[in-house]
C-alpha positions as a Python dict, from the first residue, in 0.01 Angstrom:
ca = {
    (1, 'X'): (0, 0, 0),
    (2, 'X'): (139, 393, -5),
    (3, 'X'): (157, 657, 282),
    (4, 'X'): (56, 999, 241),
    (5, 'X'): (359, 1241, 437),
    (6, 'X'): (113, 1263, 687),
    (7, 'X'): (2, 854, 757),
    (8, 'X'): (193, 889, 1110),
    (9, 'X'): (16, 1175, 1224),
    (10, 'X'): (-334, 1040, 1138),
    (11, 'X'): (-272, 783, 1365),
    (12, 'X'): (-163, 922, 1609),
    (13, 'X'): (-477, 1106, 1619),
    (14, 'X'): (-628, 745, 1620),
    (15, 'X'): (-804, 783, 1273),
    (16, 'X'): (-897, 431, 1162),
    (17, 'X'): (-712, 367, 845),
    (18, 'X'): (-838, 172, 534),
    (19, 'X'): (-666, 124, 219),
    (20, 'X'): (-815, 395, -55),
    (21, 'X'): (-692, 396, -435),
    (22, 'X'): (-354, 237, -319),
    (23, 'X'): (-322, 421, -24),
    (24, 'X'): (-334, 404, 334),
    (25, 'X'): (-595, 671, 420),
    (26, 'X'): (-803, 804, 725),
    (27, 'X'): (-1161, 689, 641),
    (28, 'X'): (-1241, 845, 1001),
    (29, 'X'): (-1150, 999, 1331),
    (30, 'X'): (-1486, 1068, 1565),
    (31, 'X'): (-1736, 926, 1343),
    (32, 'X'): (-1922, 1025, 1018),
    (33, 'X'): (-2206, 1244, 1154),
    (34, 'X'): (-2018, 1426, 1361),
    (35, 'X'): (-1711, 1497, 1116),
    (36, 'X'): (-1950, 1588, 823),
    (37, 'X'): (-2164, 1829, 1098),
    (38, 'X'): (-1845, 1982, 1159),
    (39, 'X'): (-1797, 2061, 778),
    (40, 'X'): (-2132, 2174, 692),
    (41, 'X'): (-2121, 2422, 999),
    (42, 'X'): (-1795, 2494, 1079),
    (43, 'X'): (-1419, 2391, 943),
    (44, 'X'): (-1253, 2064, 865),
    (45, 'X'): (-948, 1953, 709),
    (46, 'X'): (-897, 1643, 471),
    (47, 'X'): (-580, 1508, 372),
    (48, 'X'): (-618, 1415, 16),
    (49, 'X'): (-248, 1385, -115),
    (50, 'X'): (-353, 1039, -299),
    (51, 'X'): (-462, 1279, -575),
    (52, 'X'): (-228, 1270, -871),
    (53, 'X'): (-58, 1621, -1040),
    (54, 'X'): (67, 1682, -1339),
    (55, 'X'): (232, 1981, -1545),
    (56, 'X'): (184, 2087, -1899),
    (57, 'X'): (387, 2293, -2016),
    (58, 'X'): (495, 2496, -2337),
    (59, 'X'): (370, 2664, -2656),
    (60, 'X'): (123, 2349, -2700),
    (61, 'X'): (35, 2287, -2360),
    (62, 'X'): (-276, 2416, -2404),
    (63, 'X'): (-313, 2216, -2750),
    (64, 'X'): (-235, 1902, -2585),
    (65, 'X'): (-526, 1989, -2319),
    (66, 'X'): (-820, 2107, -2556),
    (67, 'X'): (-784, 1796, -2769),
    (68, 'X'): (-792, 1562, -2467),
    (69, 'X'): (-1061, 1709, -2231),
    (70, 'X'): (-1443, 1825, -2269),
    (71, 'X'): (-1407, 2164, -2150),
    (72, 'X'): (-1291, 2471, -2301),
    (73, 'X'): (-942, 2531, -2143),
    (74, 'X'): (-880, 2861, -2351),
    (75, 'X'): (-1104, 3036, -2154),
    (76, 'X'): (-892, 2997, -1856),
    (77, 'X'): (-684, 3278, -1725),
    (78, 'X'): (-366, 3278, -1504),
    (79, 'X'): (-558, 3205, -1171),
    (80, 'X'): (-832, 3065, -1275),
    (81, 'X'): (-968, 2686, -1227),
    (82, 'X'): (-1194, 2459, -1433),
    (83, 'X'): (-1340, 2127, -1394),
    (84, 'X'): (-1347, 1906, -1676),
    (85, 'X'): (-1323, 1539, -1791),
    (86, 'X'): (-1078, 1312, -2028),
    (87, 'X'): (-1361, 1116, -2300),
    (88, 'X'): (-1232, 851, -2423),
    (89, 'X'): (-1289, 702, -2748),
    (90, 'X'): (-1586, 496, -2720),
    (91, 'X'): (-1774, 700, -2551),
    (92, 'X'): (-1708, 676, -2209),
    (93, 'X'): (-1456, 898, -1944),
    (94, 'X'): (-1096, 827, -1897),
    (95, 'X'): (-1153, 1052, -1563),
    (96, 'X'): (-1289, 1387, -1433),
    (97, 'X'): (-998, 1612, -1341),
    (98, 'X'): (-947, 1989, -1205),
    (99, 'X'): (-721, 2210, -1497),
    (100, 'X'): (-562, 2521, -1296),
    (101, 'X'): (-356, 2802, -1544),
    (102, 'X'): (-83, 2873, -1349),
    (103, 'X'): (69, 3097, -1531),
    (104, 'X'): (102, 3144, -1954),
    (105, 'X'): (199, 2773, -2124),
    (106, 'X'): (180, 2638, -1754),
    (107, 'X'): (-109, 2419, -1666),
    (108, 'X'): (-165, 2189, -1351),
    (109, 'X'): (-387, 1886, -1372),
    (110, 'X'): (-533, 1722, -1095),
    (111, 'X'): (-690, 1396, -1138),
    (112, 'X'): (-826, 1098, -919),
    (113, 'X'): (-576, 885, -746),
    (114, 'X'): (-698, 567, -902),
    (115, 'X'): (-587, 640, -1238),
    (116, 'X'): (-286, 875, -1192),
    (117, 'X'): (-104, 577, -1404),
    (118, 'X'): (-397, 556, -1654),
    (119, 'X'): (-429, 908, -1674),
    (120, 'X'): (-96, 966, -1753),
    (121, 'X'): (-83, 723, -2027),
    (122, 'X'): (-386, 836, -2170),
    (123, 'X'): (-257, 1206, -2226),
    (124, 'X'): (94, 1065, -2308),
    (125, 'X'): (-93, 880, -2610),
    (126, 'X'): (-241, 1191, -2697),
    (127, 'X'): (95, 1424, -2680),
    (128, 'X'): (176, 1466, -3060),
    (129, 'X'): (218, 1804, -3054),
    (130, 'X'): (514, 1826, -2839),
    (131, 'X'): (391, 1943, -2515),
    (132, 'X'): (632, 1887, -2187),
    (133, 'X'): (440, 1679, -1941),
    (134, 'X'): (582, 1620, -1558),
    (135, 'X'): (420, 1418, -1309),
    (136, 'X'): (468, 1577, -986),
    (137, 'X'): (179, 1302, -800),
    (138, 'X'): (451, 1184, -568),
    (139, 'X'): (628, 1472, -456),
    (140, 'X'): (311, 1701, -383),
    (141, 'X'): (32, 1747, -102),
    (142, 'X'): (-291, 1829, -85),
    (143, 'X'): (-484, 1960, 197),
    (144, 'X'): (-891, 2026, 182),
    (145, 'X'): (-998, 2326, 436),
    (146, 'X'): (-1347, 2319, 393),
    (147, 'X'): (-1683, 2460, 553),
    (148, 'X'): (-1874, 2811, 596),
    (149, 'X'): (-1572, 2915, 870),
    (150, 'X'): (-1300, 2823, 654),
    (151, 'X'): (-1204, 3169, 562),
    (152, 'X'): (-1216, 3324, 904),
    (153, 'X'): (-1060, 3050, 1081),
    (154, 'X'): (-751, 3044, 812),
    (155, 'X'): (-702, 3416, 760),
    (156, 'X'): (-440, 3439, 1008),
    (157, 'X'): (-251, 3207, 846),
    (158, 'X'): (-177, 3367, 498),
    (159, 'X'): (-123, 3763, 425),
    (160, 'X'): (-348, 3708, 126),
    (161, 'X'): (-683, 3826, 183),
    (162, 'X'): (-876, 3526, 155),
    (163, 'X'): (-1209, 3579, 134),
    (164, 'X'): (-1104, 3748, -202),
    (165, 'X'): (-1050, 3415, -352),
    (166, 'X'): (-1370, 3373, -591),
    (167, 'X'): (-1546, 3033, -609),
    (168, 'X'): (-1292, 2797, -900),
    (169, 'X'): (-1014, 3064, -877),
    (170, 'X'): (-642, 3096, -681),
    (171, 'X'): (-362, 3245, -567),
    (172, 'X'): (2, 3102, -541),
    (173, 'X'): (111, 3250, -221),
    (174, 'X'): (218, 3224, 176),
    (175, 'X'): (48, 2963, 410),
    (176, 'X'): (85, 2874, 728),
    (177, 'X'): (455, 2993, 766),
    (178, 'X'): (498, 2829, 379),
    (179, 'X'): (603, 2985, 68),
    (180, 'X'): (442, 2970, -273),
    (181, 'X'): (176, 2693, -204),
    (182, 'X'): (-139, 2705, -418),
    (183, 'X'): (-462, 2833, -227),
    (184, 'X'): (-764, 2698, -434),
    (185, 'X'): (-1119, 2816, -388),
    (186, 'X'): (-1215, 2516, -493),
    (187, 'X'): (-1355, 2187, -300),
    (188, 'X'): (-1569, 1871, -292),
    (189, 'X'): (-1811, 1915, -23),
    (190, 'X'): (-2037, 2197, -123),
    (191, 'X'): (-1948, 2399, 222),
    (192, 'X'): (-1686, 2658, 80),
    (193, 'X'): (-1323, 2671, 165),
    (194, 'X'): (-1013, 2583, 27),
    (195, 'X'): (-780, 2350, -105),
    (196, 'X'): (-385, 2380, -67),
    (197, 'X'): (-110, 2243, -284),
    (198, 'X'): (214, 2221, -85),
    (199, 'X'): (559, 2003, -113),
    (200, 'X'): (534, 1675, 99),
    (201, 'X'): (835, 1834, 315),
    (202, 'X'): (595, 2135, 408),
    (203, 'X'): (203, 1938, 455),
    (204, 'X'): (329, 1835, 836),
    (205, 'X'): (356, 2228, 916),
    (206, 'X'): (40, 2320, 686),
    (207, 'X'): (-147, 2057, 872),
    (208, 'X'): (-31, 2174, 1222),
    (209, 'X'): (-137, 2500, 1168),
    (210, 'X'): (-434, 2433, 1012),
    (211, 'X'): (-551, 2270, 1287),
    (212, 'X'): (-421, 2466, 1582),
    (213, 'X'): (-646, 2757, 1361),
    (214, 'X'): (-971, 2514, 1454),
    (215, 'X'): (-1032, 2281, 1150),
    (216, 'X'): (-1153, 1940, 1303),
    (217, 'X'): (-952, 1651, 1072),
    (218, 'X'): (-1194, 1463, 877),
    (219, 'X'): (-1190, 1138, 716),
    (220, 'X'): (-1269, 1047, 370),
    (221, 'X'): (-1584, 868, 512),
    (222, 'X'): (-1763, 1212, 549),
    (223, 'X'): (-1579, 1368, 241),
    (224, 'X'): (-1835, 1061, 17),
    (225, 'X'): (-2154, 1176, 227),
    (226, 'X'): (-2071, 1534, 178),
    (227, 'X'): (-2009, 1536, -178),
    (228, 'X'): (-2315, 1277, -246),
    (229, 'X'): (-2544, 1533, -29),
    (230, 'X'): (-2421, 1792, -363),
    (231, 'X'): (-2443, 1522, -593),
    (232, 'X'): (-2129, 1532, -744),
    (233, 'X'): (-2001, 1296, -926),
    (234, 'X'): (-1731, 994, -776),
    (235, 'X'): (-1542, 853, -1091),
    (236, 'X'): (-1546, 465, -1027),
    (237, 'X'): (-1922, 492, -904),
    (238, 'X'): (-2134, 714, -1108),
    (239, 'X'): (-1904, 786, -1410),
    (240, 'X'): (-1629, 547, -1538),
    (241, 'X'): (-1496, 405, -1900),
    (242, 'X'): (-1896, 307, -2009),
    (243, 'X'): (-2057, 645, -1877),
    (244, 'X'): (-2092, 958, -2118),
    (245, 'X'): (-2043, 1273, -1995),
    (246, 'X'): (-2434, 1382, -2154),
    (247, 'X'): (-2559, 1063, -1966),
    (248, 'X'): (-2388, 1155, -1654),
    (249, 'X'): (-2525, 1521, -1650),
    (250, 'X'): (-2178, 1685, -1745),
    (251, 'X'): (-2310, 1834, -2084),
    (252, 'X'): (-2193, 2178, -1934),
    (253, 'X'): (-1810, 2070, -1946),
    (254, 'X'): (-1885, 1927, -2272),
    (255, 'X'): (-1809, 2212, -2482),
    (256, 'X'): (-1835, 2169, -2849),
    (257, 'X'): (-1685, 2526, -2993),
    (258, 'X'): (-1399, 2319, -3052),
    (259, 'X'): (-1253, 1939, -3177),
    (260, 'X'): (-1143, 1690, -2872),
    (261, 'X'): (-1117, 1305, -2820),
    (262, 'X'): (-1459, 1128, -2967),
    (263, 'X'): (-1615, 1517, -2942),
    (264, 'X'): (-1887, 1449, -3289),
    (265, 'X'): (-1996, 1128, -3160),
    (266, 'X'): (-2068, 1335, -2778),
    (267, 'X'): (-2233, 1612, -3019),
    (268, 'X'): (-2465, 1369, -3178),
    (269, 'X'): (-2533, 1170, -2865),
    (270, 'X'): (-2647, 1544, -2700),
    (271, 'X'): (-2832, 1647, -3015),
    (272, 'X'): (-3044, 1292, -3018),
    (273, 'X'): (-3067, 1303, -2659),
    (274, 'X'): (-2896, 1003, -2419),
    (275, 'X'): (-3081, 694, -2383),
    (276, 'X'): (-3086, 665, -2018),
    (277, 'X'): (-2960, 957, -1744),
    (278, 'X'): (-2753, 960, -1410),
    (279, 'X'): (-3044, 1096, -1161),
    (280, 'X'): (-3059, 1193, -806),
    (281, 'X'): (-3330, 1032, -593),
    (282, 'X'): (-3497, 1041, -224),
    (283, 'X'): (-3630, 707, -48),
    (284, 'X'): (-3978, 796, 54),
    (285, 'X'): (-3943, 521, 352),
    (286, 'X'): (-3658, 444, 586),
    (287, 'X'): (-3406, 273, 374),
    (288, 'X'): (-3035, 282, 301),
    (289, 'X'): (-2954, 230, -88),
    (290, 'X'): (-2592, 159, -127),
    (291, 'X'): (-2366, 143, -485),
    (292, 'X'): (-2529, -189, -671),
    (293, 'X'): (-2858, -210, -548),
    (294, 'X'): (-3089, -248, -806),
    (295, 'X'): (-3343, 32, -921),
    (296, 'X'): (-3683, -90, -1023),
    (297, 'X'): (-4017, -12, -1197),
    (298, 'X'): (-4377, -48, -1051),
    (299, 'X'): (-4394, -398, -1159),
    (300, 'X'): (-4059, -488, -1021),
    (301, 'X'): (-3885, -504, -1327),
    (302, 'X'): (-3531, -396, -1318),
    (303, 'X'): (-3427, -66, -1519),
    (304, 'X'): (-3133, 31, -1349),
    (305, 'X'): (-2889, 51, -1053),
    (306, 'X'): (-2743, 276, -764),
    (307, 'X'): (-2449, 434, -875),
    (308, 'X'): (-2370, 588, -505),
    (309, 'X'): (-2601, 611, -175),
    (310, 'X'): (-2601, 687, 150),
    (311, 'X'): (-2804, 802, 446),
    (312, 'X'): (-2762, 1157, 459),
    (313, 'X'): (-2633, 1280, 724),
    (314, 'X'): (-2786, 1694, 704),
    (315, 'X'): (-3133, 1514, 577),
    (316, 'X'): (-3164, 1212, 786),
    (317, 'X'): (-3330, 1015, 449),
    (318, 'X'): (-3188, 807, 191),
    (319, 'X'): (-3075, 951, -85),
    (320, 'X'): (-2851, 814, -388),
    (321, 'X'): (-2774, 853, -784),
    (322, 'X'): (-2831, 615, -1051),
    (323, 'X'): (-2865, 560, -1403),
    (324, 'X'): (-3228, 514, -1540),
    (325, 'X'): (-3394, 533, -1882),
    (326, 'X'): (-3466, 882, -1984),
    (327, 'X'): (-3839, 809, -1904),
    (328, 'X'): (-3807, 763, -1574),
    (329, 'X'): (-3574, 1083, -1523),
    (330, 'X'): (-3802, 1339, -1495),
    (331, 'X'): (-3784, 1500, -1157),
    (332, 'X'): (-4078, 1398, -947),
    (333, 'X'): (-4077, 1037, -1155),
    (334, 'X'): (-4107, 738, -924),
    (335, 'X'): (-3874, 436, -866),
    (336, 'X'): (-3827, 199, -659),
    (337, 'X'): (-3474, 52, -542),
    (338, 'X'): (-3475, -305, -433),
    (339, 'X'): (-3263, -327, -82),
    (340, 'X'): (-3217, -689, 15),
    (341, 'X'): (-3612, -841, -16),
    (342, 'X'): (-3773, -507, -12),
    (343, 'X'): (-3875, -284, -245),
    (344, 'X'): (-3841, 76, -127),
    (345, 'X'): (-4028, 339, -284),
    (346, 'X'): (-3789, 696, -415),
    (347, 'X'): (-3881, 988, -581),
    (348, 'X'): (-3642, 1158, -859),
    (349, 'X'): (-3520, 1460, -703),
    (350, 'X'): (-3333, 1789, -839),
    (351, 'X'): (-2997, 1803, -731),
    (352, 'X'): (-2847, 1905, -515),
    (353, 'X'): (-2975, 1704, -217),
    (354, 'X'): (-2827, 1976, 52),
    (355, 'X'): (-2991, 2339, 1),
    (356, 'X'): (-2714, 2550, 155),
}
């Protein structure tokens, strides 16, 4: 089990620690609902240093990214970030990721913790263009400072005007007394804020100053309820090696203006229409949908499976995502969730669940 540079800090704060993606991570401090509400209404800080970071450099760096990633990275300018995914050869997804253009011919790819080795091997196997690749995952930490009060609370920690950093843009500058950190207006909560990339040796200082400035420590459990209320996909739950970006609702990051891994087949799938789709649903009655629960039709026939589900702290109702045949995928369609021996009616809704 690996530790982040802040493991001892979390333990000293009384966090409940659990194994996650091979790391010892804080799942909660004061309780999921309290932490969830803190991010929705104020500002919280997550240690997400388990995420992976790859540096792709050189004159052929963009070529490698373009052939392995679904989105069009040629649209990136220095200081901008882009959400994308790595399609596999069989119609599924190796991983989803964020691409940062650090400077001309230098890109940072941020990948999921559980897929670091898998992603590295996959991209390396496609690197017949001689792009320079470096795995920085073991040396860098990542803090997510999230919530509507993030800008005001953190402004004293940087000489940069944080309010000027637009969504999916970033600057490299000073933060919390540390020079040359990435301050990125990205996140996984839907409540605004930043993600801070710095060296492991610097992250304790950054964390302490961020908490001192008013951010509440938040665990991974609340991170999951926050992302689910926005309908953000979680790799391993809602997308994986067997789900296509088309059926997962990720056509918007799948650009056929270029050629990439399996692009011809995916373009054909988009043209024909996916046979199943990832839908969002709300329970009509009390209950909590969980990953793995069956989705059934009015006659009790299994038509799909819940990929993510929870009791929404903001809405106080059961919400979830799951794949169903396209005929059941329209908004306001009626489906049912099998929760143990009970069949709970649910309605397909438009994302996000939580409207800001």
